[in-house]
Structures are given as structure tokens and as C-alpha cells.
PDB file of C-alpha atoms in Angstrom:
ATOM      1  CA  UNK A  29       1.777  17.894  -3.148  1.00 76.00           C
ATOM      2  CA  UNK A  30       2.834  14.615  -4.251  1.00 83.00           C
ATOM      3  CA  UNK A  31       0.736  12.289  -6.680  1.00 89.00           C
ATOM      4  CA  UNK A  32       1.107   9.195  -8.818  1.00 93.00           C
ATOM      5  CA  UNK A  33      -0.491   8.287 -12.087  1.00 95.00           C
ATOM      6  CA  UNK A  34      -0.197   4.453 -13.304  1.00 96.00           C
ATOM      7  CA  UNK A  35      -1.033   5.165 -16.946  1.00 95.00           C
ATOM      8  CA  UNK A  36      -2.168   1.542 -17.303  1.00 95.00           C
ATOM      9  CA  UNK A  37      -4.910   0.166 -15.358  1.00 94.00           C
ATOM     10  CA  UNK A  38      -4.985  -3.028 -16.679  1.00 96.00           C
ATOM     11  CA  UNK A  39      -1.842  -5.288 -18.744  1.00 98.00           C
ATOM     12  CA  UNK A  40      -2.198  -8.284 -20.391  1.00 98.00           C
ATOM     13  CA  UNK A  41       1.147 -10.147 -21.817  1.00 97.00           C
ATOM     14  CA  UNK A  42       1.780 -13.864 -22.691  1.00 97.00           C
ATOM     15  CA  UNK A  43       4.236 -16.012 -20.623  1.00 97.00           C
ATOM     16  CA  UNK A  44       7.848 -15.092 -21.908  1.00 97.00           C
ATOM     17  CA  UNK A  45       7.698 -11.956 -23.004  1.00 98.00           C
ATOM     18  CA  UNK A  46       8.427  -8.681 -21.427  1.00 98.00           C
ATOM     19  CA  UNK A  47       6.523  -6.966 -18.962  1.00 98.00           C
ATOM     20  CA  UNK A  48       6.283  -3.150 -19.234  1.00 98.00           C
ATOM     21  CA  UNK A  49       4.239  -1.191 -16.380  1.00 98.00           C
ATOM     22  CA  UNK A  50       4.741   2.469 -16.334  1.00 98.00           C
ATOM     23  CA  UNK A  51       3.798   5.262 -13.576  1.00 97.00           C
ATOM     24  CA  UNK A  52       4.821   9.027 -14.013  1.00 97.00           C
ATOM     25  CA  UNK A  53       4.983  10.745 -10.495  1.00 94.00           C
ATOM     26  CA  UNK A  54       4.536  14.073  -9.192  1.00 92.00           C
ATOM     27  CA  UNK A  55       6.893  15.554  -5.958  1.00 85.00           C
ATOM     28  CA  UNK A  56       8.209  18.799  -4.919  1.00 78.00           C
ATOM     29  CA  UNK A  57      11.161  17.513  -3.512  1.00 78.00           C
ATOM     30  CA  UNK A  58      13.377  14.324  -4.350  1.00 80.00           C
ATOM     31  CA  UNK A  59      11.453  11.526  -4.312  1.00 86.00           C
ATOM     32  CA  UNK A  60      10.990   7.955  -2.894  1.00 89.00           C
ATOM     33  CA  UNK A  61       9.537   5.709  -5.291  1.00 92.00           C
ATOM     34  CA  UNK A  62       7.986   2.211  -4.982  1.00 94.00           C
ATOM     35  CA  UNK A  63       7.030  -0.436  -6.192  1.00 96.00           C
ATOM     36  CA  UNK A  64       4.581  -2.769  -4.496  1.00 96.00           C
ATOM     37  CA  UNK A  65       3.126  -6.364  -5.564  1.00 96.00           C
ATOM     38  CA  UNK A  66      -0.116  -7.821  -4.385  1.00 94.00           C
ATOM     39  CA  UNK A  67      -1.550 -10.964  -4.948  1.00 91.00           C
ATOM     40  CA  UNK A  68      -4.675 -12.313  -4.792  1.00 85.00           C
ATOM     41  CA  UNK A  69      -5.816 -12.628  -1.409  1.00 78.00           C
ATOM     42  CA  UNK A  70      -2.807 -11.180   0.115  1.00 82.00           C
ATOM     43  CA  UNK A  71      -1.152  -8.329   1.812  1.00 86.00           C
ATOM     44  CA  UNK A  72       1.533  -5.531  -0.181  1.00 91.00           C
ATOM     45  CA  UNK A  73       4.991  -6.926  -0.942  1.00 92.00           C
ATOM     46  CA  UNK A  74       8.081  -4.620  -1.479  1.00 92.00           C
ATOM     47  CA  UNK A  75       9.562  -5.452  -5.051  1.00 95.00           C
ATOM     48  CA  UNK A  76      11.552  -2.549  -5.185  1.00 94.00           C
ATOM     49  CA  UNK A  77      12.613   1.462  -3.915  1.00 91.00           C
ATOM     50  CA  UNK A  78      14.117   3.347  -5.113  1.00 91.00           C
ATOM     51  CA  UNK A  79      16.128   6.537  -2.772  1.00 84.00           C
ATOM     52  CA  UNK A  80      18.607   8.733  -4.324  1.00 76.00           C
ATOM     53  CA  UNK A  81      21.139   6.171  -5.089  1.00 76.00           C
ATOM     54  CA  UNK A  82      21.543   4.242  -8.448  1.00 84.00           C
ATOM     55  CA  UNK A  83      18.842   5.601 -10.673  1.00 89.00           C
ATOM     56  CA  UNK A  84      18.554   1.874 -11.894  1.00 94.00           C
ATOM     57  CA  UNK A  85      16.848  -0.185  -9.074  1.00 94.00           C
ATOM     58  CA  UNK A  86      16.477  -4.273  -9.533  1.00 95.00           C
ATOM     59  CA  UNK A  87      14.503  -5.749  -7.086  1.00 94.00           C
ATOM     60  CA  UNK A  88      12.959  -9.469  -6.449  1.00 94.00           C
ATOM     61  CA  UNK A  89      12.202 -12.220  -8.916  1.00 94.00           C
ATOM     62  CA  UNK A  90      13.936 -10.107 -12.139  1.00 96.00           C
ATOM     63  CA  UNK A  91      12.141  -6.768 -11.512  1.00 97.00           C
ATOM     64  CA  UNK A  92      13.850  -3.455 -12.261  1.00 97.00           C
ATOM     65  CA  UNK A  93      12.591  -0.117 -12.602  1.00 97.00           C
ATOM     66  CA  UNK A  94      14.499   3.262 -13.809  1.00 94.00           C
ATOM     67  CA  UNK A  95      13.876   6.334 -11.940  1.00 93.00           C
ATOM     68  CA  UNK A  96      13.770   9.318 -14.896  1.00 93.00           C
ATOM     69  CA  UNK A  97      13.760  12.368 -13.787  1.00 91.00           C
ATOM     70  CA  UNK A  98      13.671  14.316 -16.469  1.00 92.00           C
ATOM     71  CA  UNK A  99      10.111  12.731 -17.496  1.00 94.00           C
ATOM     72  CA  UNK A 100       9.105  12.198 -13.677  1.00 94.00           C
ATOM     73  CA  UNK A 101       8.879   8.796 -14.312  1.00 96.00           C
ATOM     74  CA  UNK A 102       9.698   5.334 -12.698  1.00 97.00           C
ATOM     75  CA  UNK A 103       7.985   2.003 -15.223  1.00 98.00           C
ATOM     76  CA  UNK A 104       8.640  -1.292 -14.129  1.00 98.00           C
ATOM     77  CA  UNK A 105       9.635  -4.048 -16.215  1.00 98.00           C
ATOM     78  CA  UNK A 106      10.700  -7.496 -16.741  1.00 98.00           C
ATOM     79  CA  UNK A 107      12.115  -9.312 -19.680  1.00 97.00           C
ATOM     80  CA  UNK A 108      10.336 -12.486 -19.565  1.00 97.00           C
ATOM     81  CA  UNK A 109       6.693 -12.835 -17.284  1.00 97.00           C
ATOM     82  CA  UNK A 110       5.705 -16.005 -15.318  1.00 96.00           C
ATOM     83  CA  UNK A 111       2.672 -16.925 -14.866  1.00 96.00           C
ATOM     84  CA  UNK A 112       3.374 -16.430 -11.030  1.00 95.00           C
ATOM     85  CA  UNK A 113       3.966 -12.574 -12.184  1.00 97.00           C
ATOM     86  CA  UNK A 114      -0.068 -11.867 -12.468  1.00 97.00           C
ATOM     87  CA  UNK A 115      -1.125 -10.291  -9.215  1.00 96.00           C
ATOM     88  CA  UNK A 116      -1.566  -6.190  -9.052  1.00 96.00           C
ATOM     89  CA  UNK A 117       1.098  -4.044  -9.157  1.00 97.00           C
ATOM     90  CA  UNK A 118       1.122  -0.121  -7.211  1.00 96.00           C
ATOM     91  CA  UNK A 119       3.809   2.560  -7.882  1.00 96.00           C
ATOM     92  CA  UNK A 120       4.377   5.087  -4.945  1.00 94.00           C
ATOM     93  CA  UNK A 121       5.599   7.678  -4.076  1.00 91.00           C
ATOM     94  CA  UNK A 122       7.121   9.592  -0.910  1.00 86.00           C
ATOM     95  CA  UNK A 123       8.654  12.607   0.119  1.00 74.00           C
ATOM     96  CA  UNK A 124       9.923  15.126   2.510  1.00 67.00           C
ATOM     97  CA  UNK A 125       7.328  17.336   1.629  1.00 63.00           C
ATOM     98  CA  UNK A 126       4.559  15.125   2.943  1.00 65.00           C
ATOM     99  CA  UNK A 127       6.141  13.592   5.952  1.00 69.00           C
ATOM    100  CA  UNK A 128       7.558  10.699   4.231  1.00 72.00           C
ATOM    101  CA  UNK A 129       3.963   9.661   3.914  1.00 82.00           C
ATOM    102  CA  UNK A 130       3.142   7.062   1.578  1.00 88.00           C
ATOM    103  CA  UNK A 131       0.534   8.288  -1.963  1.00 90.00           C
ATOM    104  CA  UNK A 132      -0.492   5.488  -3.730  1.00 92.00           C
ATOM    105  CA  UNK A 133      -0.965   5.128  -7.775  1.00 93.00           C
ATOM    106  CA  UNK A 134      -4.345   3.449  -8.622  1.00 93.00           C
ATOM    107  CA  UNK A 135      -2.596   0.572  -9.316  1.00 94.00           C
ATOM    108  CA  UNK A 136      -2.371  -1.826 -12.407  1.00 96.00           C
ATOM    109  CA  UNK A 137      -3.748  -5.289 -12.982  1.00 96.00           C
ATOM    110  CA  UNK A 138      -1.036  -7.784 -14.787  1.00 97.00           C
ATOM    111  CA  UNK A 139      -2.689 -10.936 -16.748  1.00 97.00           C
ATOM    112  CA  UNK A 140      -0.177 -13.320 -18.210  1.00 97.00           C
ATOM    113  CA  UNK A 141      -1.133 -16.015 -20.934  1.00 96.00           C
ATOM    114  CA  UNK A 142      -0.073 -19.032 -21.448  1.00 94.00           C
TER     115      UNK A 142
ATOM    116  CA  UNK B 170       4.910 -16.310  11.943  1.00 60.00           C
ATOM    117  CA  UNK B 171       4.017 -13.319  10.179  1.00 71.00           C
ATOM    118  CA  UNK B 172       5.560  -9.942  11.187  1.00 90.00           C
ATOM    119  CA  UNK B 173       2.321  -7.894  10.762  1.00 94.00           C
ATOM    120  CA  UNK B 174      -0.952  -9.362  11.893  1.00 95.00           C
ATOM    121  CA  UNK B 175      -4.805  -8.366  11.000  1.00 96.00           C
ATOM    122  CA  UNK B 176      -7.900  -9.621  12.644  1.00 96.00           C
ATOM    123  CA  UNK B 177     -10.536 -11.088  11.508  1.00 96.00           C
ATOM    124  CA  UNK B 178      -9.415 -11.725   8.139  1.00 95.00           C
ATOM    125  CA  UNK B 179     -13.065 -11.063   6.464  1.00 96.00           C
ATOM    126  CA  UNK B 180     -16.144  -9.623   8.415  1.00 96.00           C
ATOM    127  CA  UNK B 181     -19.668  -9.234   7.404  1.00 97.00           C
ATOM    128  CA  UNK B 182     -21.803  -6.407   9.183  1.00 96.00           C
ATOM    129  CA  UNK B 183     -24.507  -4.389   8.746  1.00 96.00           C
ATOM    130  CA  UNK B 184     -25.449  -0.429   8.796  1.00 97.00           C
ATOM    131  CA  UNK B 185     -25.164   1.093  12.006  1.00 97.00           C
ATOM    132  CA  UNK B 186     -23.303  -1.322  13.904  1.00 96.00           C
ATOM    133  CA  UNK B 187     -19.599  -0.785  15.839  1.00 96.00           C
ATOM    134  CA  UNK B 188     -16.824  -2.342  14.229  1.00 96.00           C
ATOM    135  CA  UNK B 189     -13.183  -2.642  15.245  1.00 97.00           C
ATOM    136  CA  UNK B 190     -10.200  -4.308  13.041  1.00 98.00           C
ATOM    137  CA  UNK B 191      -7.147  -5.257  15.271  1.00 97.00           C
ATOM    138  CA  UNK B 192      -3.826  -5.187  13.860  1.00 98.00           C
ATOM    139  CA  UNK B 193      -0.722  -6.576  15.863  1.00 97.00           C
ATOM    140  CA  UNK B 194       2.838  -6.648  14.792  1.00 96.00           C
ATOM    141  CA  UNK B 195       6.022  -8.450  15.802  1.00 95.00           C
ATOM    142  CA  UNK B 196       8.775  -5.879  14.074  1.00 91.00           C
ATOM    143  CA  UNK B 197       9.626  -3.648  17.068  1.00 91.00           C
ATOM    144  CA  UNK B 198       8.370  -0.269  14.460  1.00 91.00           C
ATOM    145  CA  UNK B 199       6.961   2.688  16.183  1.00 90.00           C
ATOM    146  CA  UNK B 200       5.386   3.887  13.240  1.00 91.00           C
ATOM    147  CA  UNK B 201       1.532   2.110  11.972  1.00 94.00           C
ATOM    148  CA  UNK B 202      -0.816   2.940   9.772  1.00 95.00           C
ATOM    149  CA  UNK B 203      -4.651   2.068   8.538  1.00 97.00           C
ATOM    150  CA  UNK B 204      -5.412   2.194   4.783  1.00 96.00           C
ATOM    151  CA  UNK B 205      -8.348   0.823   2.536  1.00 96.00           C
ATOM    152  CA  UNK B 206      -7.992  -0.176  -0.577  1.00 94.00           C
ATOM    153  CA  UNK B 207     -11.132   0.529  -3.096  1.00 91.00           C
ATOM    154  CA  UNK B 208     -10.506  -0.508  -6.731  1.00 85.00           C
ATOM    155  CA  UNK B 209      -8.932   1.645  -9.140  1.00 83.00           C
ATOM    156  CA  UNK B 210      -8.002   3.760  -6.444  1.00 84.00           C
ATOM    157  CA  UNK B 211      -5.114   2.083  -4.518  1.00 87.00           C
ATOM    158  CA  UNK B 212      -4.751   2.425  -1.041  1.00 91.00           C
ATOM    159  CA  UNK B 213      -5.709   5.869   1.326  1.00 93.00           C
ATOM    160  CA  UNK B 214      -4.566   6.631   4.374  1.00 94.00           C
ATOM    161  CA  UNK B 215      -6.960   6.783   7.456  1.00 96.00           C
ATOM    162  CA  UNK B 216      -5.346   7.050  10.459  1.00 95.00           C
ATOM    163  CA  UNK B 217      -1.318   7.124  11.162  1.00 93.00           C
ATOM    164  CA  UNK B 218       0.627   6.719  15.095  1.00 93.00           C
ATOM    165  CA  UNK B 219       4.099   7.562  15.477  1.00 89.00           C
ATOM    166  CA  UNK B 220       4.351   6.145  18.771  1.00 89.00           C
ATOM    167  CA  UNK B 221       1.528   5.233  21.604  1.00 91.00           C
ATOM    168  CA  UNK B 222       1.137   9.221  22.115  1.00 92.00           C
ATOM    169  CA  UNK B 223       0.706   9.998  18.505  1.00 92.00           C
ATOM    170  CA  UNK B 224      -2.014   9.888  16.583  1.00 94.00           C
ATOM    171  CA  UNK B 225      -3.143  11.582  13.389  1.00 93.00           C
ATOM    172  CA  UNK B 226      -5.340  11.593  10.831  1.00 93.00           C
ATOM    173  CA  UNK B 227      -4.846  10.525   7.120  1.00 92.00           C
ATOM    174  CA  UNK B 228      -6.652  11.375   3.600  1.00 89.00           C
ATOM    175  CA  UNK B 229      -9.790   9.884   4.896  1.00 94.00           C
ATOM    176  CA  UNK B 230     -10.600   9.464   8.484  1.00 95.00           C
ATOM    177  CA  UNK B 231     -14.172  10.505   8.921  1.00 95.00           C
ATOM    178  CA  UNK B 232     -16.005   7.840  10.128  1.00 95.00           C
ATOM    179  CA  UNK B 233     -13.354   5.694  11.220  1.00 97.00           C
ATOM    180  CA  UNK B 234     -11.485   5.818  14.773  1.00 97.00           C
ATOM    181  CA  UNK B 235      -8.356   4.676  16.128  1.00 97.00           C
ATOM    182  CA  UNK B 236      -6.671   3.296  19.161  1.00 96.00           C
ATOM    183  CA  UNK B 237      -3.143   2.966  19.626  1.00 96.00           C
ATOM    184  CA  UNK B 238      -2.663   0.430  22.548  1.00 91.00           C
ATOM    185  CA  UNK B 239       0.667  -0.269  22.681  1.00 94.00           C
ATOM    186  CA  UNK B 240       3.608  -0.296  20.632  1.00 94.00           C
ATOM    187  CA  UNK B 241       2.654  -3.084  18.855  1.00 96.00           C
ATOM    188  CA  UNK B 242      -0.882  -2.622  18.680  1.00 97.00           C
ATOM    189  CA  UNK B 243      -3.628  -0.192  16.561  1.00 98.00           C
ATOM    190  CA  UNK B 244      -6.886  -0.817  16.387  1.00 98.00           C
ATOM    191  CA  UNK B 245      -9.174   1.184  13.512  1.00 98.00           C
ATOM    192  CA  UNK B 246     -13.406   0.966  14.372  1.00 97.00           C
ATOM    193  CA  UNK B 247     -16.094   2.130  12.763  1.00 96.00           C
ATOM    194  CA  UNK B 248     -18.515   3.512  15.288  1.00 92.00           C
ATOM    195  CA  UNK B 249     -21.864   2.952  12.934  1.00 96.00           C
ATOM    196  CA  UNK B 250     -21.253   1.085   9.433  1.00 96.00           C
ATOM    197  CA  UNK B 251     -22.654   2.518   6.317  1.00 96.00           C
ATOM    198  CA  UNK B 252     -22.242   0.711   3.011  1.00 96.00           C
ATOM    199  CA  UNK B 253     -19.583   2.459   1.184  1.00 95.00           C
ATOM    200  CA  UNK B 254     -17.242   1.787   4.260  1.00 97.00           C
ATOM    201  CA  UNK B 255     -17.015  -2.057   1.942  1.00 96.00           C
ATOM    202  CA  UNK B 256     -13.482  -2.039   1.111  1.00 96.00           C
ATOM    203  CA  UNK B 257     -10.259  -3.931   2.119  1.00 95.00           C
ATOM    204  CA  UNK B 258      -8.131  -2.568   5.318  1.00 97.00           C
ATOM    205  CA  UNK B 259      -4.841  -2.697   5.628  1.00 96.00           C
ATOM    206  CA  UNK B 260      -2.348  -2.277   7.784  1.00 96.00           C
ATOM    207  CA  UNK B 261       1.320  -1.268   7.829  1.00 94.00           C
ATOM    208  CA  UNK B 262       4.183  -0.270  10.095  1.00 93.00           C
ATOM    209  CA  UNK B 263       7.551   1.058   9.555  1.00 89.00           C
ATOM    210  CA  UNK B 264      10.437   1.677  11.854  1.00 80.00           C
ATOM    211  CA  UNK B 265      12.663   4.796  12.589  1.00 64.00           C
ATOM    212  CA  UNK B 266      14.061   6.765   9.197  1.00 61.00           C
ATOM    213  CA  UNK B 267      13.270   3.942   6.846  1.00 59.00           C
ATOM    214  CA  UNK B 268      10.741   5.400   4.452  1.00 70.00           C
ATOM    215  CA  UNK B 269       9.562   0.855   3.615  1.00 83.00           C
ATOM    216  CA  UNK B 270       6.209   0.039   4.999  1.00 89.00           C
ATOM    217  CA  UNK B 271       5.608  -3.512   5.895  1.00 91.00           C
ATOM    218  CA  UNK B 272       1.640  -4.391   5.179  1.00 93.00           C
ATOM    219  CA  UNK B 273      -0.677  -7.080   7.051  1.00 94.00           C
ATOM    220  CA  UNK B 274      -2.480  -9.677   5.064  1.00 92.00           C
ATOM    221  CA  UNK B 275      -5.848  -7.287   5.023  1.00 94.00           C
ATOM    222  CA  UNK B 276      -9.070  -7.646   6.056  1.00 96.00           C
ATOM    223  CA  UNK B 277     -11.928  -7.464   4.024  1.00 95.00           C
ATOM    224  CA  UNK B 278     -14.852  -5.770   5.206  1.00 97.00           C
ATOM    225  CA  UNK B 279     -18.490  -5.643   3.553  1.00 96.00           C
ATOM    226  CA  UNK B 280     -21.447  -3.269   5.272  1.00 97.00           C
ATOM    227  CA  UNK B 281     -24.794  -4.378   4.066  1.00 95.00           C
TER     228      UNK B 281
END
């Protein structure tokens, strides 16, 4: 069975400094992993995936996330938040072993400061 | 116009009474799916189509019924509201191999 754990359910950072949100995964096969944006009010937005290629994935507006395999993890960062950053944030997971259906981490709130 | 549609947007109801939440979208995908998103616990699956035939059921269907239309249409009701049915529904679609799931706006539902 697949699972996700975001170890974080809430971050709080000031505007300009780095933005560290970290999810450790469980799958019985080689992953999928995700990382999804919401902000207030709307729907799920793709920031970035990550399947079986470069184990360093950048995605949209200076996100990247490292897929770890060894710790079975995949933590999202940015070097410098925005106050447009702060919206929650859901790792995921999928794999062959579930259908390539979707599990969802709890998710994790980010709260930048000015 | 956006490629994956929800309607209403919020709705107000009370126990016992029939529900449905449309969802429409515009990307040509075969696959949809309904979720609900309770805090601290991300987003569950309900009910999942593969195509107009296909139908299955997700983490947490009980209570909750689909109807898959047409291609680009799945409806999710709730034949008699309770309470902790409160929650935000989404919906998603993805196409062919692509493992990417597009999600609607939401709706957000409260059962008094």
C-alpha cells in the first residue's frame, strides 16, 4: 500500500528566505510523486512530478523538489518565498501498485511574513 | 474558460435531503474522479470512471453516488445529507497513461 506523511502541518517563513516543506512517502513499487498547490478559494495546481527521470524536479514559480530514495523522501523547497507563495501545499504519491491512483499527504499550510 | 468545471460553487443543505454536485470538463480525458477534502486530511477518493461504462468506488464512497453521463460529465449525490458529509468536493480528470490529474475549482458543501 502506498501512503504519504507531510511531517509539517503547518510552516511559517518571512518573505525572502527559503522555503523548506518535507513529505517522506511510502510505495511498493517506483513511485510517482507530486506536488500540488492550493490557494485560498481555489482548485489543486500541479507545481511539480516527479516519474523516474531526473531525480531533481523544478517546477513553476522557482519550486524544486528531490526525489531520495534512499530516505523515501521528496521535500519541496524554494530559496526565497513571496508573499504570493502562502496557499497549502499536498505531496502525493502514485503507483503501479494501486492503479496509478492518486494518495494524498495531509497537506501543509505555508504563512509568509512580511 | 476553465478546463474542469464544478457546480454550484458553495451549497447549503440540510439532513436528509438529495444532493447532486455536477462536474463538466472541456479536456477530452476519459478518466474523472470525486474527492473531498477535510482538514488535516487532504483529499480521499470517492468515486473514480474510466470511461462512461466504468465506474468504481474509492476510499470512501458510502453515502455518496455517482453518475457518469457522458465523457465529459460525472455527477457525485448524496441521497440523504448528514452533517459530517461538510467538506469541500473536488473534482479531477486525467487522460490516457498520464498519471497528472487536472482538479475543478471545488465546491463547498455544508449539511446542517
Amino acid at each position: 500500500a502506498q501512503s504519504v506523511t507531510q511531517l509539517d502541518s503547518h510552516v511559517s517563513v518571512s518573505e525572502g528566505t527559503p522555503v523548506l516543506l518535507r513529505c517522506n512517502y511510502s510505495s511498493s513499487y517506483s513511485p510517482s510523486l507530486f506536488w500540488y498547490v492550493q490557494h485560498p478559494n481555489k482548485g489543486l495546481q500541479l507545481l511539480l512530478k516527479y516519474t523516474s527521470a531526473a531525480t531533481l524536479v523544478k517546477g513553476i514559480n522557482g519550486f524544486e523538489a528531490e526525489f531520495k530514495k534512499s530516505e523515501t523522501s521528496f521535500h519541496l523547497t524554494k530559496p526565497s518565498a513571496h508573499m504570493s507563495d502562502a496557499a497549502e501545499y499536498f505531496c502525493v504519491v502514485s503507483d503501479l501498485g494501486a492503479g496509478n491512483m492518486l494518495t494524498f499527504g495531509g497537506g501543509t499550510r505555508l504563512m509568509v511574513k512580511p | 474558460d476553465a478546463d474542469v468545471t464544478q457546480t454550484p460553487r458553495n451549497r447549503i443543505t440540510k439532513t436528509g435531503k438529495r444532493i447532486m454536485l455536477e462536474c463538466s470538463q472541456t479536456k477530452g480525458h476519459d478518466r474523472m474522479y470525486w474527492y473531498r477534502q477535510d482538514p488535516g486530511l487532504g483529499l480521499r477518493l470517492i468515486y473514480y470512471s474510466f470511461d462512461v461504462k466504468d465506474i468504481n468506488k474509492g476510499e470512501i464512497s458510502d453515502g455518496y453516488s455517482v453518475s457518469r453521463q457522458a465523457q465529459a460529465k460525472f455527477s457525485l449525490s448524496l441521497e440523504s445529507a448528514i452533517p459530517n458529509q461538510t467538506a469541500l468536493y473536488f473534482c479531477a480528470t486525467s487522460g490516457g497513461l498520464a498519471y497528472e490529474q487536472f482538479f475543478g475549482p471545488g465546491t463547498r458543501l455544508t449539511v446542517l
